[in-house]
Amino acid sequence: MDLLDQLADTFFNWEEMAKVIPALLMVGLPNTLILAVASGILGSFLGLGLAMMGISRNAAARWAARAYTDIFRGLPAILVILVIGIGLSPIAREITGNRNPYPLGILALTLIAAAYIGEIFRSGIQSVEKGQLEASRALGFSYGSSMRLVVVPQGIRRVLPALVNQFISLLKDSSLVFMLGLAASDREIFRIGNDAMANTGNLSPLVAAGVLYLILTVPLTHFVNFIDHRLRTGKPEKKEPDELAAPIGKGAQA
Amino acid sequence: MTEFASGTLTGKNLHLSFGHNHVLRGIDLHVEKGTTASVIGPSGSGKSTLLRVMNRLIEPDKGDILLDGRSVLKDNPDELRQRIGMVFQQFNLFPHKTVADNVSLALRKLRKLPKEQARAEALEQLDLVGLKHKADARPANLSGGQQQRVAIARALAMKPEVMFFDEATSALDPELVKGVLALMTDLAKGGMTMVVVTHEMGFSRNVSDNVTFMDAGVVVESGPPEQIFTEPRTGRLKGFLSDVL
């Protein structure tokens, strides 16, 4: 029983957990969310650009997108974060005037996310039937307008599940930014758990950090399943004016 | 039906190759203002490609396209396509938009109409095809015949001078074909200039003013429907008619 008690104390020391929870919630959680959301949004824009380049008729654009994707998908995230975070820090200091590694951490995460998101968008856009582009162009829309109004919105809708998965992965990878050395107030979830573990010699704070990650990621995973199912089966029957409704249609005056 | 701002459309000596595949080998097609030309022929004869070349969805390798006697090959192709409506075999409605938004999209974005006015015009077009009550439905909730009528309304909303129909009834269940053909007949009788690629020999014979028979990228025979259907001159047309009639 001694051994079990010891294990329980190592992983589930409530006292140690309780001590770290305020910092996890007040400091770690917002910082992790800032890192993940900022790089998720920026990565989506960059990824959309890469996707458009990837399907462009311009061979140079296609090649550039391909090369970018190969590089940033092929490298370990931690390597990119270190190289960008350390390599560009003199420049970043010049521009921002401080040593906060956050902007570079976000940049590195963005560059990595963009490579994956670009591929996700590209596959979605390419899955839209050719007839959609043709119909839009036949109406008189340019290629660019057709993509923007007709093809891309449909493509993105189809890959929403993959996109949320990518965000989950980003949420977890944001922990790697700790490698850049963070001031106390800049620490994200993992770093706070890790520091507390190092200080106390007890793993429980790290377990608490893990639980917090799960609280973020598990609902997202289920959200993915939900939208995946929804996209597969269509929306639940929505009330729409049909023959039984007012024959003029509710929007006649709108 | 309303009045149409119809135009006369002419394709002259149109050529197109995909690599070594010579799809169009010098096609001439003339559609007089307010008339309907149907194009018939076996699958793979280049009929659908001809339509796409004549509205410059695909640029011809050689030849000329004239609208009201003026060459349009140097015009902005996007502007040319605003003047030529097109209806597809697979409808190609935009599934992420409501029926009314499908019809009003080009009015809003290309004609720059304010939202309410674009919607009002869209509803007017939908009324013409008998589907005003479906304005707020999604295309997926409509039958094939209804979808195709929405697609026709979408094309008509831009007030085109010419309408192209690319096997518009081929993907429809038999019982739904009639409604779409009736609508096309109304348009033809209303004075719309139309080019109709079709396998519906009844429509070709009874509604069109001129029938063009294509095979292997060339026009084999062309003339009024009576002549084409009752006195085919070439063996190829005779063979085709005996296959399909």
Coordinates of C-alpha atoms in Angstrom, one line a residue:
Chain A
M1 CA 0.0 0.0 0.0
D2 CA 2.9 2.2 0.6
L3 CA 3.7 2.2 -3.1
L4 CA 0.2 3.1 -4.1
D5 CA 0.2 6.0 -1.6
Q6 CA 3.4 7.1 -3.0
L7 CA 2.1 7.1 -6.5
A8 CA -1.1 8.9 -5.5
D9 CA 1.0 11.5 -3.8
T10 CA 3.2 11.9 -6.9
F11 CA 0.4 12.3 -9.4
F12 CA -2.6 13.5 -7.3
N13 CA -1.3 15.6 -4.5
W14 CA -4.4 17.8 -4.1
E15 CA -2.5 20.3 -2.1
E16 CA 0.1 20.9 -4.8
M17 CA -2.6 21.0 -7.4
A18 CA -4.6 23.5 -5.5
K19 CA -1.6 25.8 -5.2
V20 CA -1.0 25.8 -8.9
I21 CA -4.5 26.1 -10.1
P22 CA -4.9 29.9 -9.7
A23 CA -1.8 30.5 -11.8
L24 CA -2.9 28.0 -14.4
L25 CA -6.2 29.7 -14.8
M26 CA -5.2 33.3 -14.4
V27 CA -1.9 33.3 -16.3
G28 CA -1.5 30.0 -18.2
L29 CA -4.9 29.7 -19.7
P30 CA -5.1 33.2 -21.2
N31 CA -1.5 32.9 -22.5
T32 CA -2.1 29.5 -24.1
L33 CA -5.3 30.8 -25.7
I34 CA -3.5 33.9 -27.0
L35 CA -0.8 31.8 -28.6
A36 CA -3.2 29.3 -30.1
V37 CA -5.9 31.7 -31.3
A38 CA -3.5 34.3 -32.7
S39 CA -1.5 31.8 -34.6
G40 CA -4.6 29.9 -35.6
I41 CA -6.1 33.0 -37.2
L42 CA -2.9 34.3 -38.8
G43 CA -2.1 30.7 -39.9
S44 CA -5.6 30.5 -41.6
F45 CA -5.0 33.6 -43.6
L46 CA -1.6 32.5 -44.6
G47 CA -2.8 29.0 -45.3
L48 CA -5.6 30.3 -47.5
G49 CA -3.0 32.3 -49.5
L50 CA -0.9 29.1 -49.8
A51 CA -4.0 27.1 -50.9
M52 CA -4.8 29.7 -53.6
M53 CA -1.2 29.6 -54.8
G54 CA -1.2 25.8 -54.7
I55 CA -4.1 25.6 -57.2
S56 CA -3.0 28.6 -59.2
R57 CA -2.3 28.3 -62.9
N58 CA 1.0 30.0 -62.3
A59 CA 3.7 27.4 -62.0
A60 CA 6.0 29.6 -59.9
A61 CA 3.2 30.2 -57.4
R62 CA 2.4 26.5 -57.2
W63 CA 6.1 25.7 -56.7
A64 CA 6.6 28.3 -54.0
A65 CA 3.5 27.0 -52.1
R66 CA 4.7 23.4 -52.5
A67 CA 8.2 24.2 -51.2
Y68 CA 6.9 26.2 -48.2
T69 CA 4.5 23.4 -47.3
D70 CA 7.2 20.7 -47.6
I71 CA 9.6 22.7 -45.4
F72 CA 7.2 23.7 -42.6
R73 CA 5.4 20.4 -42.5
G74 CA 8.6 18.4 -42.6
L75 CA 10.3 20.1 -39.7
P76 CA 9.6 19.4 -36.0
A77 CA 7.6 22.2 -34.4
I78 CA 10.2 22.6 -31.7
L79 CA 13.0 23.2 -34.2
V80 CA 11.0 25.9 -36.0
I81 CA 10.1 27.6 -32.8
L82 CA 13.7 27.6 -31.6
V83 CA 15.2 28.7 -34.9
I84 CA 12.6 31.5 -35.4
G85 CA 12.5 32.5 -31.7
I86 CA 16.2 32.7 -31.2
G87 CA 17.3 33.6 -34.7
L88 CA 14.9 36.5 -35.2
S89 CA 15.0 37.8 -31.6
P90 CA 17.5 40.7 -32.4
I91 CA 15.2 41.9 -35.2
A92 CA 12.1 41.5 -33.0
R93 CA 13.8 43.4 -30.2
E94 CA 14.6 46.2 -32.6
I95 CA 11.0 46.4 -33.8
T96 CA 9.0 45.9 -30.6
G97 CA 11.6 47.3 -28.2
N98 CA 11.3 44.5 -25.7
R99 CA 12.5 41.0 -25.2
N100 CA 9.1 39.3 -25.0
P101 CA 9.4 36.2 -27.1
Y102 CA 5.7 36.0 -27.7
P103 CA 5.5 37.7 -31.1
L104 CA 8.1 35.3 -32.4
G105 CA 6.4 32.3 -30.7
I106 CA 3.2 33.3 -32.5
L107 CA 5.1 33.8 -35.7
A108 CA 6.7 30.3 -35.5
L109 CA 3.4 28.7 -34.7
T110 CA 1.7 30.6 -37.5
L111 CA 4.3 29.5 -40.0
I112 CA 3.8 25.9 -39.0
A113 CA 0.0 26.0 -38.8
A114 CA -0.1 27.7 -42.2
A115 CA 1.6 24.8 -43.9
Y116 CA -1.0 22.3 -42.6
I117 CA -4.0 24.7 -42.9
G118 CA -3.0 25.5 -46.5
E119 CA -3.1 21.8 -47.4
I120 CA -6.5 21.5 -45.6
F121 CA -7.9 24.4 -47.5
R122 CA -6.5 23.2 -50.8
S123 CA -8.0 19.8 -50.5
G124 CA -11.4 21.4 -49.6
I125 CA -11.3 23.9 -52.5
Q126 CA -10.3 21.2 -55.0
S127 CA -13.2 19.0 -53.8
V128 CA -15.7 21.6 -55.0
E129 CA -17.3 20.4 -58.2
K130 CA -15.9 22.0 -61.4
G131 CA -19.4 23.0 -62.4
Q132 CA -19.5 25.5 -59.5
L133 CA -16.7 27.6 -60.9
E134 CA -18.0 27.2 -64.4
A135 CA -21.5 28.4 -63.4
S136 CA -20.1 31.3 -61.6
R137 CA -17.9 32.3 -64.5
A138 CA -20.8 31.8 -66.9
L139 CA -22.7 34.4 -64.9
G140 CA -19.9 36.8 -65.7
F141 CA -17.8 36.6 -62.5
S142 CA -14.1 36.8 -62.8
Y143 CA -11.9 33.9 -61.6
G144 CA -11.1 35.8 -58.4
S145 CA -14.7 36.7 -57.6
S146 CA -15.8 33.2 -58.4
M147 CA -13.3 31.7 -56.0
R148 CA -14.2 34.2 -53.3
L149 CA -17.9 34.1 -53.6
V150 CA -18.6 30.5 -54.7
V151 CA -15.8 28.0 -54.5
V152 CA -13.8 28.9 -51.4
P153 CA -16.8 29.3 -49.1
Q154 CA -17.9 25.8 -50.0
G155 CA -14.4 24.4 -49.8
I156 CA -13.9 25.8 -46.3
R157 CA -17.2 24.5 -45.1
R158 CA -16.2 21.0 -46.1
V159 CA -12.9 21.0 -44.2
L160 CA -14.1 22.6 -41.0
P161 CA -13.6 19.4 -39.0
A162 CA -10.0 19.1 -40.2
L163 CA -9.5 22.8 -39.4
V164 CA -10.7 22.3 -35.8
N165 CA -8.4 19.3 -35.5
Q166 CA -5.6 21.6 -36.6
F167 CA -6.5 24.1 -34.0
I168 CA -6.4 21.4 -31.3
S169 CA -2.9 20.5 -32.4
L170 CA -2.0 24.1 -32.3
L171 CA -3.3 24.4 -28.8
K172 CA -1.0 21.6 -27.7
D173 CA 2.0 22.8 -29.7
S174 CA 1.7 26.2 -28.1
S175 CA 3.3 24.6 -25.1
L176 CA 6.6 24.4 -27.0
V177 CA 7.0 28.2 -26.8
F178 CA 8.3 27.7 -23.2
M179 CA 11.6 26.8 -24.9
L180 CA 12.1 30.5 -25.7
G181 CA 12.2 31.4 -22.0
L182 CA 9.2 33.3 -20.7
A183 CA 8.8 35.9 -18.0
A184 CA 6.6 34.8 -15.1
S185 CA 3.5 36.6 -16.4
D186 CA 4.0 35.2 -19.9
R187 CA 4.0 31.5 -19.0
E188 CA 1.5 29.3 -20.7
I189 CA -0.2 26.3 -19.1
F190 CA 2.6 23.8 -19.6
R191 CA 5.3 26.1 -18.3
I192 CA 3.4 26.9 -15.2
G193 CA 2.8 23.2 -14.4
N194 CA 6.4 22.5 -15.3
D195 CA 7.8 25.2 -13.0
A196 CA 5.7 24.1 -10.1
M197 CA 6.8 20.6 -10.6
A198 CA 10.4 21.6 -10.6
N199 CA 10.0 23.7 -7.5
T200 CA 8.1 21.1 -5.5
G201 CA 9.5 17.9 -6.9
N202 CA 5.9 16.7 -7.3
L203 CA 4.3 15.8 -10.6
S204 CA 0.8 16.9 -9.5
P205 CA 1.0 20.4 -10.9
L206 CA 1.8 19.0 -14.3
V207 CA -1.1 16.6 -14.0
A208 CA -3.3 19.6 -13.3
A209 CA -1.9 21.3 -16.4
G210 CA -2.7 18.2 -18.4
V211 CA -6.3 18.2 -17.1
L212 CA -6.6 21.8 -18.2
Y213 CA -5.4 20.9 -21.7
L214 CA -8.0 18.1 -21.8
I215 CA -10.7 20.5 -20.7
L216 CA -9.9 22.6 -23.7
T217 CA -9.3 19.9 -26.3
V218 CA -11.8 17.2 -25.5
P219 CA -14.8 19.4 -26.1
L220 CA -13.2 20.6 -29.3
T221 CA -12.8 17.0 -30.4
H222 CA -16.4 16.4 -29.8
F223 CA -17.3 19.6 -31.6
V224 CA -15.4 18.2 -34.6
N225 CA -17.4 15.1 -34.5
F226 CA -20.6 17.1 -34.3
I227 CA -19.8 19.3 -37.3
D228 CA -18.5 16.4 -39.2
H229 CA -21.8 14.6 -38.6
R230 CA -23.7 17.7 -39.4
L231 CA -21.9 18.2 -42.7
R232 CA -22.4 14.6 -43.6
T233 CA -26.1 14.5 -42.9
G234 CA -27.1 18.1 -43.5
K235 CA -28.8 20.4 -41.1
P236 CA -31.7 19.2 -39.1
E237 CA -34.9 19.9 -41.0
K238 CA -35.2 23.6 -41.0
K239 CA -38.6 25.3 -41.4
E240 CA -38.8 26.7 -44.8
P241 CA -41.7 28.2 -46.6
D242 CA -43.0 25.6 -49.0
E243 CA -46.3 24.8 -50.7
L244 CA -48.0 24.6 -47.3
A245 CA -46.7 28.0 -46.2
A246 CA -47.9 31.3 -47.5
P247 CA -47.6 31.0 -51.2
I248 CA -46.1 34.5 -51.5
G249 CA -43.1 33.5 -49.3
K250 CA -42.2 35.3 -46.2
G251 CA -39.5 37.3 -47.8
A252 CA -41.7 38.9 -50.4
Q253 CA -41.5 42.4 -48.8
A254 CA -38.1 42.0 -47.3
Chain B
M1 CA -43.2 36.3 -70.6
T2 CA -41.4 39.6 -70.6
E3 CA -39.7 41.2 -73.5
F4 CA -36.1 40.1 -74.1
A5 CA -33.2 42.3 -75.2
S6 CA -32.2 39.6 -77.7
G7 CA -29.2 39.7 -79.9
T8 CA -27.9 37.8 -82.9
L9 CA -25.1 35.4 -82.3
T10 CA -22.7 34.1 -84.8
G11 CA -19.8 31.6 -84.5
K12 CA -17.4 31.5 -87.5
N13 CA -15.0 28.8 -88.3
L14 CA -14.4 27.9 -84.7
H15 CA -11.5 25.6 -83.9
L16 CA -10.4 24.1 -80.6
S17 CA -8.0 21.4 -79.7
F18 CA -7.1 19.9 -76.4
G19 CA -3.6 18.7 -77.0
H20 CA -3.9 16.3 -80.0
N21 CA -7.7 16.1 -79.6
H22 CA -9.2 18.3 -82.3
V23 CA -12.6 18.9 -80.6
L24 CA -14.0 21.6 -82.9
R25 CA -12.9 21.6 -86.5
G26 CA -14.3 24.8 -88.0
I27 CA -17.8 25.2 -86.7
D28 CA -20.2 27.8 -88.1
L29 CA -23.3 28.6 -86.1
H30 CA -25.6 31.5 -86.7
V31 CA -28.6 32.3 -84.4
E32 CA -30.8 35.1 -85.6
K33 CA -32.2 37.4 -83.0
G34 CA -35.2 36.0 -81.3
T35 CA -34.9 32.5 -82.7
T36 CA -33.9 29.2 -81.2
A37 CA -31.1 27.1 -82.7
S38 CA -30.8 23.5 -81.4
V39 CA -27.7 21.5 -81.7
I40 CA -28.0 17.8 -81.8
G41 CA -25.5 15.0 -82.3
P42 CA -23.9 12.0 -80.6
S43 CA -22.1 12.3 -77.3
G44 CA -18.6 13.6 -77.7
S45 CA -19.4 15.4 -80.9
G46 CA -18.3 18.7 -79.4
K47 CA -21.8 20.2 -78.8
S48 CA -21.2 21.2 -75.2
T49 CA -17.7 22.4 -76.0
L50 CA -19.1 24.6 -78.7
L51 CA -21.3 26.4 -76.2
R52 CA -18.4 27.0 -73.9
V53 CA -16.3 28.4 -76.7
M54 CA -19.1 30.7 -77.8
N55 CA -19.3 32.3 -74.4
R56 CA -15.5 32.1 -74.0
L57 CA -15.5 29.9 -71.0
I58 CA -12.9 28.2 -73.3
E59 CA -11.1 30.4 -75.7
P60 CA -11.2 29.2 -79.3
D61 CA -7.9 28.5 -81.0
K62 CA -9.2 30.0 -84.2
G63 CA -12.3 31.6 -85.6
D64 CA -14.6 34.5 -84.6
I65 CA -17.6 35.1 -82.4
L66 CA -20.0 37.9 -83.2
L67 CA -22.8 39.4 -81.2
D68 CA -25.1 41.6 -83.2
G69 CA -22.5 41.6 -86.0
R70 CA -19.6 42.8 -83.9
S71 CA -16.7 40.5 -82.9
V72 CA -16.5 40.0 -79.2
L73 CA -13.2 38.1 -79.0
K74 CA -11.4 41.3 -77.9
D75 CA -14.0 42.2 -75.3
N76 CA -13.5 41.3 -71.6
P77 CA -14.8 37.7 -71.5
D78 CA -16.5 38.3 -68.1
E79 CA -18.5 41.1 -69.7
L80 CA -19.4 38.9 -72.6
R81 CA -20.7 36.2 -70.3
Q82 CA -22.9 38.7 -68.5
R83 CA -24.7 39.0 -71.9
I84 CA -25.0 35.3 -72.5
G85 CA -27.0 33.2 -69.9
M86 CA -26.1 29.6 -69.5
V87 CA -27.9 26.6 -68.1
F88 CA -26.1 23.4 -67.3
Q89 CA -26.9 19.7 -67.3
Q90 CA -26.1 19.5 -63.6
F91 CA -27.9 22.7 -62.7
N92 CA -24.8 23.9 -60.8
L93 CA -26.8 26.0 -58.3
F94 CA -24.7 27.3 -55.4
P95 CA -25.5 24.9 -52.6
H96 CA -24.4 27.3 -49.8
K97 CA -26.8 30.0 -50.8
T98 CA -30.6 30.2 -50.7
V99 CA -32.6 30.0 -53.9
A100 CA -33.1 33.8 -53.9
D101 CA -29.4 34.4 -53.2
N102 CA -28.5 32.2 -56.1
V103 CA -30.6 34.3 -58.4
S104 CA -29.6 37.7 -56.9
L105 CA -25.9 37.1 -56.4
A106 CA -24.8 38.4 -59.8
L107 CA -27.3 41.3 -59.6
R108 CA -25.8 42.4 -56.4
K109 CA -22.1 41.8 -57.2
L110 CA -22.0 42.5 -60.9
R111 CA -24.9 44.8 -61.5
K112 CA -24.2 46.5 -58.2
L113 CA -27.9 46.6 -57.2
P114 CA -28.8 47.3 -53.6
K115 CA -29.7 44.2 -51.7
E116 CA -33.4 44.8 -51.5
Q117 CA -33.7 45.6 -55.2
A118 CA -31.7 42.6 -56.2
R119 CA -33.9 40.4 -54.1
A120 CA -37.0 42.0 -55.5
E121 CA -35.8 41.2 -59.0
A122 CA -34.8 37.7 -58.0
L123 CA -38.3 37.1 -56.7
E124 CA -39.7 38.4 -59.9
Q125 CA -37.6 35.9 -61.9
L126 CA -38.5 33.1 -59.6
D127 CA -42.1 34.0 -60.0
L128 CA -41.7 33.6 -63.8
V129 CA -40.4 30.1 -63.3
G130 CA -43.1 29.3 -60.7
L131 CA -40.8 29.0 -57.7
K132 CA -41.2 32.3 -55.8
H133 CA -42.4 30.3 -52.8
K134 CA -39.1 28.5 -52.7
A135 CA -37.1 31.7 -52.4
D136 CA -35.7 30.9 -49.0
A137 CA -35.1 27.2 -49.5
R138 CA -31.7 25.7 -50.1
P139 CA -31.1 24.2 -53.6
A140 CA -30.6 20.7 -52.0
N141 CA -34.2 20.8 -50.8
L142 CA -35.6 21.2 -54.3
S143 CA -36.3 18.5 -56.9
G144 CA -34.1 18.4 -60.0
G145 CA -36.7 20.1 -62.1
Q146 CA -37.1 22.9 -59.6
Q147 CA -33.4 23.3 -59.4
Q148 CA -33.1 23.6 -63.1
R149 CA -35.9 26.2 -63.2
V150 CA -34.0 28.2 -60.5
A151 CA -30.9 27.9 -62.7
I152 CA -32.9 29.3 -65.6
A153 CA -34.1 32.1 -63.4
R154 CA -30.6 32.8 -62.3
A155 CA -29.4 33.2 -65.8
L156 CA -32.5 35.2 -66.9
A157 CA -32.0 37.7 -64.0
M158 CA -29.0 39.1 -65.7
K159 CA -31.2 40.0 -68.7
P160 CA -29.0 38.2 -71.2
E161 CA -29.2 38.7 -74.9
V162 CA -28.7 35.0 -75.6
M163 CA -29.4 31.9 -73.6
F164 CA -27.4 28.7 -73.8
F165 CA -28.9 25.4 -72.6
D166 CA -26.4 22.6 -72.3
E167 CA -28.5 19.4 -72.2
A168 CA -30.6 21.1 -69.6
T169 CA -33.0 18.1 -69.1
S170 CA -30.5 15.2 -69.4
A171 CA -30.0 14.8 -65.7
L172 CA -33.7 15.0 -64.8
D173 CA -36.1 12.3 -63.9
P174 CA -38.4 11.7 -66.8
E175 CA -41.4 13.2 -65.0
L176 CA -39.6 16.4 -64.4
V177 CA -38.4 17.0 -67.9
K178 CA -41.7 18.3 -69.1
G179 CA -41.8 21.3 -66.8
V180 CA -38.3 22.5 -67.8
L181 CA -39.0 22.0 -71.5
A182 CA -42.3 23.9 -71.2
L183 CA -40.3 26.8 -69.6
M184 CA -37.8 26.7 -72.4
T185 CA -40.6 26.7 -75.0
D186 CA -42.1 29.7 -73.3
L187 CA -38.8 31.5 -73.5
A188 CA -38.3 30.6 -77.2
K189 CA -41.8 31.8 -78.0
G190 CA -41.2 34.9 -76.0
G191 CA -38.5 35.9 -78.4
M192 CA -35.4 34.9 -76.5
T193 CA -32.4 34.1 -78.6
M194 CA -31.4 30.6 -77.6
V195 CA -28.9 27.9 -78.4
V196 CA -30.1 24.6 -77.1
V197 CA -27.8 21.6 -77.0
T198 CA -30.2 18.7 -76.5
H199 CA -31.1 15.1 -76.8
E200 CA -34.8 16.0 -76.7
M201 CA -35.7 15.5 -80.4
G202 CA -39.3 16.6 -79.8
F203 CA -38.1 20.0 -78.5
S204 CA -35.6 20.3 -81.3
R205 CA -38.2 19.5 -83.9
N206 CA -41.1 21.5 -82.6
V207 CA -39.6 24.5 -80.9
S208 CA -36.4 25.4 -82.7
D209 CA -36.2 27.5 -85.8
N210 CA -33.0 25.9 -86.9
V211 CA -31.3 22.5 -86.2
T212 CA -27.6 21.9 -86.4
F213 CA -26.3 18.3 -86.4
M214 CA -22.8 17.9 -85.2
D215 CA -20.5 14.9 -85.3
A216 CA -16.8 14.6 -84.5
G217 CA -16.3 18.3 -84.3
V218 CA -17.9 19.4 -87.5
V219 CA -21.3 20.6 -88.6
V220 CA -22.6 17.8 -90.7
E221 CA -26.0 19.3 -91.6
S222 CA -27.9 22.4 -90.6
G223 CA -31.3 23.6 -91.6
P224 CA -35.0 24.1 -90.5
P225 CA -36.3 21.2 -88.4
E226 CA -38.6 19.9 -91.1
Q227 CA -35.7 19.4 -93.4
I228 CA -33.4 17.9 -90.8
F229 CA -35.9 15.4 -89.4
T230 CA -37.8 14.4 -92.6
E231 CA -35.2 14.8 -95.3
P232 CA -31.8 14.1 -93.8
R233 CA -29.2 14.2 -96.6
T234 CA -26.2 12.5 -95.1
G235 CA -25.8 9.0 -93.9
R236 CA -24.4 10.2 -90.6
L237 CA -27.6 12.2 -89.8
K238 CA -29.8 9.4 -91.0
G239 CA -27.9 6.9 -88.8
F240 CA -28.1 9.3 -85.8
L241 CA -31.8 9.9 -86.2
S242 CA -32.6 6.2 -86.5
D243 CA -30.6 5.6 -83.3
V244 CA -32.5 8.2 -81.2
L245 CA -36.0 8.3 -82.7

